[in-house]
PDB file of C-alpha atoms in Angstrom:
ATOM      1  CA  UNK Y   4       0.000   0.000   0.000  1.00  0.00           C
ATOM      2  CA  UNK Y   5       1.305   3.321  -0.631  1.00  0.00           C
ATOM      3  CA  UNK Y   6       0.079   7.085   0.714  1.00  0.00           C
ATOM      4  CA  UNK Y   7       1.485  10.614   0.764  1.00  0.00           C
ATOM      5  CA  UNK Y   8       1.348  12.806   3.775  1.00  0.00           C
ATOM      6  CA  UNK Y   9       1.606  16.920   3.116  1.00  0.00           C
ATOM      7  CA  UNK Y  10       2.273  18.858   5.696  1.00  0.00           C
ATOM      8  CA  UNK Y  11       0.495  21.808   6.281  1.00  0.00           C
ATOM      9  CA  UNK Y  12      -2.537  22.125   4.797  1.00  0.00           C
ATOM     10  CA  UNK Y  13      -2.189  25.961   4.097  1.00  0.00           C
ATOM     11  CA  UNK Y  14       1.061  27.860   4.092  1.00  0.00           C
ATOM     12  CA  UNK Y  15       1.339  31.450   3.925  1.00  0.00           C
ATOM     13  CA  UNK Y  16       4.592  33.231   2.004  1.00  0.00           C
ATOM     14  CA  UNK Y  17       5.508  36.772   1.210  1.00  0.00           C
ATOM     15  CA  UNK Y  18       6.213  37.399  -2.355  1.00  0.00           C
ATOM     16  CA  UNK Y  19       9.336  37.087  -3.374  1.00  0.00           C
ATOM     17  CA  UNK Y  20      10.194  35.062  -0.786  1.00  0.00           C
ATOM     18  CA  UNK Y  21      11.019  30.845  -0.757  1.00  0.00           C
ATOM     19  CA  UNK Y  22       8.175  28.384  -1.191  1.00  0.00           C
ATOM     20  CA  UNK Y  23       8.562  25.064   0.692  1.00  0.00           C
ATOM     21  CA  UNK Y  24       5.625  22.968   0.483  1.00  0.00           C
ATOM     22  CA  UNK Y  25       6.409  19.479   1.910  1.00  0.00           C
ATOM     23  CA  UNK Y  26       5.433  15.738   0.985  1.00  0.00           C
ATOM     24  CA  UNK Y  27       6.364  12.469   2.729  1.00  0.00           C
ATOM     25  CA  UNK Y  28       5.526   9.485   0.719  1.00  0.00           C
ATOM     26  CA  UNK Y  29       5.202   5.328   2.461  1.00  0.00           C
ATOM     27  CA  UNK Y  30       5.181   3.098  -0.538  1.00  0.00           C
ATOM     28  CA  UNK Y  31       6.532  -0.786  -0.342  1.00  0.00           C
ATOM     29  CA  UNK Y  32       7.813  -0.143  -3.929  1.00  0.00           C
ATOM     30  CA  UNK Y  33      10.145   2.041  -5.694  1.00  0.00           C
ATOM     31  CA  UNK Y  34       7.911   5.236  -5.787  1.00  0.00           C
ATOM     32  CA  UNK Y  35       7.010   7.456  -9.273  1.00  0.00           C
ATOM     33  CA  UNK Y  36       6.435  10.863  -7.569  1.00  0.00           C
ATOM     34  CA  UNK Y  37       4.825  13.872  -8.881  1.00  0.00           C
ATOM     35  CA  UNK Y  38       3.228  17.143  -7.667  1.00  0.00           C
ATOM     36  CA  UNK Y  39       0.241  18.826  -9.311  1.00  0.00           C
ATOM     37  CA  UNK Y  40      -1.496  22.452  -9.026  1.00  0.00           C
ATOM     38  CA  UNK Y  41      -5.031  23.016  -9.154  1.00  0.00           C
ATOM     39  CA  UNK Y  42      -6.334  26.562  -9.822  1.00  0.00           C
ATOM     40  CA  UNK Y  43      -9.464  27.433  -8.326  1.00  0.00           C
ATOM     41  CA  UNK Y  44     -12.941  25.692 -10.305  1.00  0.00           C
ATOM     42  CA  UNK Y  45     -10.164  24.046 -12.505  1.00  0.00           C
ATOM     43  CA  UNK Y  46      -8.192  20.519 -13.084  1.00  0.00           C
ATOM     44  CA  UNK Y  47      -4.934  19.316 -11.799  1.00  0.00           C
ATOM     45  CA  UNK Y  48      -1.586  20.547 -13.630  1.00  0.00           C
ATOM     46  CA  UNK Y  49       1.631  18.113 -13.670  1.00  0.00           C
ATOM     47  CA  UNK Y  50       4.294  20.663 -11.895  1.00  0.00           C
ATOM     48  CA  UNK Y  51       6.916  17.995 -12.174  1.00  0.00           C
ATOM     49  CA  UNK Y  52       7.572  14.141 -11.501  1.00  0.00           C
ATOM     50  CA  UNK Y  53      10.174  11.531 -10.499  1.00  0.00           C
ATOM     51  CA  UNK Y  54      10.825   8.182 -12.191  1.00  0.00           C
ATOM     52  CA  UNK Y  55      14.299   7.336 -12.312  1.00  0.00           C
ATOM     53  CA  UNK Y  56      17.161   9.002 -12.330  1.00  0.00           C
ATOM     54  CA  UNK Y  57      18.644  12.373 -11.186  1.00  0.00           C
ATOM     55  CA  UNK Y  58      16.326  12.846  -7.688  1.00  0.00           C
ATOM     56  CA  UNK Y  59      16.804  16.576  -8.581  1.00  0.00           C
ATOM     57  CA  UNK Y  60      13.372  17.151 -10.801  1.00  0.00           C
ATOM     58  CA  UNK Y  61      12.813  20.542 -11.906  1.00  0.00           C
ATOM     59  CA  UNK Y  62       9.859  21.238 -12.832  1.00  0.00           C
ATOM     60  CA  UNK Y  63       7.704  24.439 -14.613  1.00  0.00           C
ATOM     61  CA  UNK Y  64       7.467  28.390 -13.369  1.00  0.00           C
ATOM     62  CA  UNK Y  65      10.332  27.655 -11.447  1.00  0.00           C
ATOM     63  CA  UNK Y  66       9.560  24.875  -9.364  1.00  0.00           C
ATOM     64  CA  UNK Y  67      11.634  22.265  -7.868  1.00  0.00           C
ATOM     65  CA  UNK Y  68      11.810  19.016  -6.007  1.00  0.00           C
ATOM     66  CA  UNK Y  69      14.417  16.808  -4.548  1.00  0.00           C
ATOM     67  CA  UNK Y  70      13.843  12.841  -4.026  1.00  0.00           C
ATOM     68  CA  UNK Y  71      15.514  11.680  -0.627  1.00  0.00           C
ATOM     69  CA  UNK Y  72      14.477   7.869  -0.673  1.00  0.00           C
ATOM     70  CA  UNK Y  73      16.154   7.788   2.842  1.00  0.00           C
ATOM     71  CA  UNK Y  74      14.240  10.201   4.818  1.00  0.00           C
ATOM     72  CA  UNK Y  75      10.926   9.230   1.675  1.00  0.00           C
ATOM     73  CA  UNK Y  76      10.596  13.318   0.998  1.00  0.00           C
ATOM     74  CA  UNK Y  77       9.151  14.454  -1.749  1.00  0.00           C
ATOM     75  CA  UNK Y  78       9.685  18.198  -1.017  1.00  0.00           C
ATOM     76  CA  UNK Y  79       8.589  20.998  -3.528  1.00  0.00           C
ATOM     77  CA  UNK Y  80      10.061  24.693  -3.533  1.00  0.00           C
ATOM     78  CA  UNK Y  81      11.009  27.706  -5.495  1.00  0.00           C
ATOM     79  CA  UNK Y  82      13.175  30.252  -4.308  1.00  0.00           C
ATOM     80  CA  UNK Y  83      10.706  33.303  -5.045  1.00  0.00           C
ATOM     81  CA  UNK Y  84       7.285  33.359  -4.553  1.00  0.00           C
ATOM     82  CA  UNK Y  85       4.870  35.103  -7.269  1.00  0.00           C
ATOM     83  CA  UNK Y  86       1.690  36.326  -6.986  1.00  0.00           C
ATOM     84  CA  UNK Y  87       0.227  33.830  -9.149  1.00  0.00           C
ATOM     85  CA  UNK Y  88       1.654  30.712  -7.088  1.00  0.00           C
ATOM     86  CA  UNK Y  89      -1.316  31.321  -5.220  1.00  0.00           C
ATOM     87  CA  UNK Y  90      -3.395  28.171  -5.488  1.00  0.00           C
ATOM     88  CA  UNK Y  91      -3.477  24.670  -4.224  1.00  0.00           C
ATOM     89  CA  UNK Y  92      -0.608  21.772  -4.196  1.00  0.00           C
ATOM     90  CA  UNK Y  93      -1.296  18.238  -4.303  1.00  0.00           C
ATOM     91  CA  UNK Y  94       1.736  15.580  -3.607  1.00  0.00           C
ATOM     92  CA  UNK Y  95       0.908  12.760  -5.705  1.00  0.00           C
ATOM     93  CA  UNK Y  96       2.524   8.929  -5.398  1.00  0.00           C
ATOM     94  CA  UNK Y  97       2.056   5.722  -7.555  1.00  0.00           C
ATOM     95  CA  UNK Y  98       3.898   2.605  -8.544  1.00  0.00           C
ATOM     96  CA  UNK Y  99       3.630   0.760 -11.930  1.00  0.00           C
ATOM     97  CA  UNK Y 100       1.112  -2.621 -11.617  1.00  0.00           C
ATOM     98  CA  UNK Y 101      -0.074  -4.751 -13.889  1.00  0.00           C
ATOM     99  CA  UNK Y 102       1.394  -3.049 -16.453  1.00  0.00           C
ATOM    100  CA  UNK Y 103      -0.227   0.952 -15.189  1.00  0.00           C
ATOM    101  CA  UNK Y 104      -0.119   3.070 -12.433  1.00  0.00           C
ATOM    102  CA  UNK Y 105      -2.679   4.401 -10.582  1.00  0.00           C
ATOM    103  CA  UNK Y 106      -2.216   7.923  -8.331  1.00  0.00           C
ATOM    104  CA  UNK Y 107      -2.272   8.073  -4.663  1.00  0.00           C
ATOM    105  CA  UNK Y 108      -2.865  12.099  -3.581  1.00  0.00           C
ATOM    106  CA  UNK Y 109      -2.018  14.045  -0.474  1.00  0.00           C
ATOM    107  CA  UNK Y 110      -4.592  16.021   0.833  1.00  0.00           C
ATOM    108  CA  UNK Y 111      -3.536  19.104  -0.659  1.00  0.00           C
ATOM    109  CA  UNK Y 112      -1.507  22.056   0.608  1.00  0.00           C
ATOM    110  CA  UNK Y 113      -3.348  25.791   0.301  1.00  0.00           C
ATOM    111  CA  UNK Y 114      -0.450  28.270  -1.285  1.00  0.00           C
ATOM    112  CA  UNK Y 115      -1.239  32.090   0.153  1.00  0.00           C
ATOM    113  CA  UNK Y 116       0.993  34.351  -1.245  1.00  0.00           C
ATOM    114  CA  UNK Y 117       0.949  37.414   0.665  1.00  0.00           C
ATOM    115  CA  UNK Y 118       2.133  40.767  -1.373  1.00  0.00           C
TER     116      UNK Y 118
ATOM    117  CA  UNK J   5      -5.369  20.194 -29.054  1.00  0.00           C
ATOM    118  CA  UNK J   6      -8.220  20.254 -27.047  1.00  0.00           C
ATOM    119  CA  UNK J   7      -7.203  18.421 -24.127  1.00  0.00           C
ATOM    120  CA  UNK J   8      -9.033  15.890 -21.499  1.00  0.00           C
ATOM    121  CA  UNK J   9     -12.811  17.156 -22.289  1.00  0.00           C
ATOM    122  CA  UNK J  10     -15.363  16.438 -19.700  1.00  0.00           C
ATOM    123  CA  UNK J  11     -18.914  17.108 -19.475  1.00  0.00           C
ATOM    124  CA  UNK J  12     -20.845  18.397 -18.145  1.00  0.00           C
ATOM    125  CA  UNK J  13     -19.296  21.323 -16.121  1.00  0.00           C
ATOM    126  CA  UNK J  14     -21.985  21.445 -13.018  1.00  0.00           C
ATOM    127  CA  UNK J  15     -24.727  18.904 -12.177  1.00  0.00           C
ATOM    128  CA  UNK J  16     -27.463  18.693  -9.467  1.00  0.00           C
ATOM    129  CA  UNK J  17     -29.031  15.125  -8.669  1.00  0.00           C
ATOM    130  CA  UNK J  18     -31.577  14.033  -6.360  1.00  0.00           C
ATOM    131  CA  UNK J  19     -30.663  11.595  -3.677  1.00  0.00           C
ATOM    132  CA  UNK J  20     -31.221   7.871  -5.424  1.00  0.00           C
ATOM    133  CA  UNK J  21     -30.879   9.054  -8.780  1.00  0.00           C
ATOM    134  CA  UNK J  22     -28.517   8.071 -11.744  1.00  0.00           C
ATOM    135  CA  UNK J  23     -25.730  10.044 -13.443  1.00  0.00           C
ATOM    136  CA  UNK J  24     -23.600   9.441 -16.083  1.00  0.00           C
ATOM    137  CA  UNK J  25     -20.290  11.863 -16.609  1.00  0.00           C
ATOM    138  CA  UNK J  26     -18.636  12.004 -20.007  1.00  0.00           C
ATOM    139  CA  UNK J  27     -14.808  12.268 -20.948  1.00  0.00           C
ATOM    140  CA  UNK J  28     -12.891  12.711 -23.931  1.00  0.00           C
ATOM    141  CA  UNK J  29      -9.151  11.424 -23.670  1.00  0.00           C
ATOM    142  CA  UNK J  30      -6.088  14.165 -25.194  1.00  0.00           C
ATOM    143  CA  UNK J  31      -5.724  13.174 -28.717  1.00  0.00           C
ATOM    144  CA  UNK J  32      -3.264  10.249 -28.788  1.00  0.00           C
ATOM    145  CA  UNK J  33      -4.302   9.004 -25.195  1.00  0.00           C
ATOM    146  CA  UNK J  34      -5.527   5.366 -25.328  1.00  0.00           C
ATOM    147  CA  UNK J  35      -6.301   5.378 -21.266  1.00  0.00           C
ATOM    148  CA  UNK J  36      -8.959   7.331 -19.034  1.00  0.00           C
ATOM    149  CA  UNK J  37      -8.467   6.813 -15.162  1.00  0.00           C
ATOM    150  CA  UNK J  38     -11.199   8.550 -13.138  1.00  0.00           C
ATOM    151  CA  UNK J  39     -10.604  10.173  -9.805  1.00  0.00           C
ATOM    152  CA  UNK J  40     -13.285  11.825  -6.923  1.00  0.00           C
ATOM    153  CA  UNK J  41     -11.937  14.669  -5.343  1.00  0.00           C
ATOM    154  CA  UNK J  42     -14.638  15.485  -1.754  1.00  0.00           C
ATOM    155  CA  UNK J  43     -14.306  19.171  -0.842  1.00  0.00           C
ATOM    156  CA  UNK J  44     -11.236  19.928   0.902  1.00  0.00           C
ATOM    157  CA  UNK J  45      -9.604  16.699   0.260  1.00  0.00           C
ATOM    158  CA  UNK J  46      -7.272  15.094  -2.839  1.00  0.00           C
ATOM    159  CA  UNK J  47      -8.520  13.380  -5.662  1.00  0.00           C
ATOM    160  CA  UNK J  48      -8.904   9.375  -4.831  1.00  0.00           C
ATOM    161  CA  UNK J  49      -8.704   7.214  -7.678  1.00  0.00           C
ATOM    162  CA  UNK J  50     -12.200   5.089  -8.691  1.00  0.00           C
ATOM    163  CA  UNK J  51     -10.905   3.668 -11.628  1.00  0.00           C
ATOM    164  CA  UNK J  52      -9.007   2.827 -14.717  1.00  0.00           C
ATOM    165  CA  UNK J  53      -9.849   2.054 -18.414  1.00  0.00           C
ATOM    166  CA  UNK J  54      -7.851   0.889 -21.066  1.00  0.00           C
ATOM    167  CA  UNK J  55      -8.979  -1.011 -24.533  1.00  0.00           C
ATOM    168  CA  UNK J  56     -12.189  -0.850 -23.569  1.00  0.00           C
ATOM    169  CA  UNK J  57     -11.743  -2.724 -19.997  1.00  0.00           C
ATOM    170  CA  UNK J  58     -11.487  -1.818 -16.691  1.00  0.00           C
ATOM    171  CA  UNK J  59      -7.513  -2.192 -15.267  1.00  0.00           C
ATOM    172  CA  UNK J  60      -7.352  -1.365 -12.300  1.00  0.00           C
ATOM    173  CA  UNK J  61     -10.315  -0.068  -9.493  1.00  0.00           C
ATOM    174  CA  UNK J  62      -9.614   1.671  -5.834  1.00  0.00           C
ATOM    175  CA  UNK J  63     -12.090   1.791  -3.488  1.00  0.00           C
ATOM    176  CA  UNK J  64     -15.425   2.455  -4.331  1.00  0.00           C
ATOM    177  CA  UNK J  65     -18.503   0.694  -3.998  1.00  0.00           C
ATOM    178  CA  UNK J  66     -20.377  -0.958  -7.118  1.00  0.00           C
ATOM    179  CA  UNK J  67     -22.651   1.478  -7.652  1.00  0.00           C
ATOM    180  CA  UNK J  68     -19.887   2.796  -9.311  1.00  0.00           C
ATOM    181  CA  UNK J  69     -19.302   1.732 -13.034  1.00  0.00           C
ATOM    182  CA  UNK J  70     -17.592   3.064 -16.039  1.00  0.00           C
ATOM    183  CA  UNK J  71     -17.337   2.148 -19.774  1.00  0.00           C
ATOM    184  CA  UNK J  72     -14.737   3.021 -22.486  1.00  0.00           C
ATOM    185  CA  UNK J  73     -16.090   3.443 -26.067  1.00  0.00           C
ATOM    186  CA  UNK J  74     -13.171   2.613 -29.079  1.00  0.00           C
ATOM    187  CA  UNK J  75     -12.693   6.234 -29.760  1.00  0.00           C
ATOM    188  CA  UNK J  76     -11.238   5.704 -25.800  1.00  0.00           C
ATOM    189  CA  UNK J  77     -13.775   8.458 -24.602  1.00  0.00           C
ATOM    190  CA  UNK J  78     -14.770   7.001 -21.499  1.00  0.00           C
ATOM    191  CA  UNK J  79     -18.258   7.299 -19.413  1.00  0.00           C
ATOM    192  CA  UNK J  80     -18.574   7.060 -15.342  1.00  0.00           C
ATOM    193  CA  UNK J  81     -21.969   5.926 -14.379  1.00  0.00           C
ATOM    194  CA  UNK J  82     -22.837   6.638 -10.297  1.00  0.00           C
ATOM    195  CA  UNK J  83     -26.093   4.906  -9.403  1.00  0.00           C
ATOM    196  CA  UNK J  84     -28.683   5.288  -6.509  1.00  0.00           C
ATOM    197  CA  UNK J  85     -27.016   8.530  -5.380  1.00  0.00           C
ATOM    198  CA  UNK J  86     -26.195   9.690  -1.827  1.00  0.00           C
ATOM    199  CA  UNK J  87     -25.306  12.869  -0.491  1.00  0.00           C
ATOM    200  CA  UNK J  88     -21.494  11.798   0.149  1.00  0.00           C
ATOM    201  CA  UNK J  89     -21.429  11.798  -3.237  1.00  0.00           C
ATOM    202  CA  UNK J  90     -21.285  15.019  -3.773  1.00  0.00           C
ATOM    203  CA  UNK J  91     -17.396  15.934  -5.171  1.00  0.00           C
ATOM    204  CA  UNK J  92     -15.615  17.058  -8.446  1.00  0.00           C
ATOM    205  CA  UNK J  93     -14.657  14.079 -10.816  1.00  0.00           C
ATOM    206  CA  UNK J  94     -11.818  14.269 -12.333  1.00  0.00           C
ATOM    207  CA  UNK J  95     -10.675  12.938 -15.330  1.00  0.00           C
ATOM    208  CA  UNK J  96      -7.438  12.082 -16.430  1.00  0.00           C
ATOM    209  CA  UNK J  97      -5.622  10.408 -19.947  1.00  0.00           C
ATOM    210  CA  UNK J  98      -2.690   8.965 -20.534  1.00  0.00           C
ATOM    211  CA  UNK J  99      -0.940   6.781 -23.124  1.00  0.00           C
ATOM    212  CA  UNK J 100      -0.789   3.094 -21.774  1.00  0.00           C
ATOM    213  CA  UNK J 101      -1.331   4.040 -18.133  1.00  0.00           C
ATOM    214  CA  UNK J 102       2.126   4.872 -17.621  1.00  0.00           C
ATOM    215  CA  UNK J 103       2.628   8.142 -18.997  1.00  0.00           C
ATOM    216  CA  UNK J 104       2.129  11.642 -17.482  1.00  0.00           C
ATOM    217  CA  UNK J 105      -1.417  12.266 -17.246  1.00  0.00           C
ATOM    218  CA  UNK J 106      -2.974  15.224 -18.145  1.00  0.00           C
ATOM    219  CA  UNK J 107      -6.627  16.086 -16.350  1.00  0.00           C
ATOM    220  CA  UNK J 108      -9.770  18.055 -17.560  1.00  0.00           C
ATOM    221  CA  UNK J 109     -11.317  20.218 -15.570  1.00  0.00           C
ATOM    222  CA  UNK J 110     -13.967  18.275 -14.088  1.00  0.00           C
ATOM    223  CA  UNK J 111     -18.170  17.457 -13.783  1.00  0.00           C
ATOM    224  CA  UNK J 112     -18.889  19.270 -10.190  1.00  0.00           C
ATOM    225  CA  UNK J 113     -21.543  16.992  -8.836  1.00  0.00           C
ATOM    226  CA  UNK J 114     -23.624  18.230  -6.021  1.00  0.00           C
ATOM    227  CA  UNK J 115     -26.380  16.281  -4.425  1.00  0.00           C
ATOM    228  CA  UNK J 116     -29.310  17.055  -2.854  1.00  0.00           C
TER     229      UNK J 116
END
């Protein structure tokens, strides 16, 4: 079984300043990793995502996340927050079975960027 | 490119009704996974279609059903409704399952 923990389910930043949202994942398997954004009234937006490889992912507008299998962090930041970060962050796991993968979500983290 | 499709937008249903939500897959997408997001919480995954079948299924009661046509739209049917089922459903597509998948906007179902 696999689930995803965020912490903090609404985080408050200054713009300009660093965005840390963070994500710990429990999966029995090697983990495929992702984090979404969802606008208000609107669908879910691949940010970025972890296979293989490099655990450095970077991601769009500026986003970033680091894979650290020993302490299973999925972290997401960006040094400078913008106005229009402002929206909701969803920490996503999965694992390939019979022959698909199916997502496992966090509950969400509210972004509040303060100007 | 149009995207993941999904209609329609906003629905209201009686308690013990039927509904049926509609998706059309990004053009090249041969997959449709289908996800319930509850206010205030993440999407959970109901489940997946692929070549017309369904792959894989989290966990949600029977009254839950889907159907994928060849064109790989897909269809999720909810029967006898309750209240708890009020939530956005989410679409997503994907090529084989294991790509990234890209989601439409989603059938806000309220109801009452």
């Amino acid at each position: 079984a696999q689930s995803v923990t965020q912490l903090g389910s609404h985080v408050s930043v200054s713009e300009g300043a660093l965005v840390l949202l963070r994500c710990n994942y429990s999966s029995s398997v090697p983990p495929y990793l992702f984090w979404y954004v969802q606008y208000p009234n609107q669908g879910l937006q691949l940010l970025l995502k972890y296979t293989t490889g490099a655990t450095l992912v970077k991601g769009i507008n500026g986003f970033e996340a680091e894979f650290k299998k020993s302490e299973t962090s999925f972290h997401l930041t960006k040094p400078s927050a913008h106005m229009s970060d402002a929206a909701e962050y969803f920490c996503a796991v999965a694992y390939s079975g019979a022959g698909s993968y199916q997502l496992t979500f966090g509950k969400g983290t509210k972004l509040s960027v303060i100007p | 490119d149009a995207g993941v499709t999904q209609s329609p937008t906003h629905l209201i249903k009686t308690r013990g009704q039927q509904v049926t939500l509609r998706c059309s897959p990004k053009s090249g997408h041969d997959t449709v996974s289908w996800y319930q997001q509850a206010l205030g919480q993440g999407p959970q995954f109901i489940f997946q279609y692929y070549e017309e079948e369904e792959r894989q299924r989290g966990n949600f009661p029977d009254r839950f059903s889907g159907h994928q046509f060849p064109n790989y739209s897909s269809e999720l049917n909810v029967n006898a409704l309750l209240l708890g089922d009020s939530a956005l459903y989410l679409c997503a597509s994907s090529w084989g399952g294991r790509s990234e998948a890209f989601f439409g906007q989603g059938t806000r179902l309220t109801v009452v």
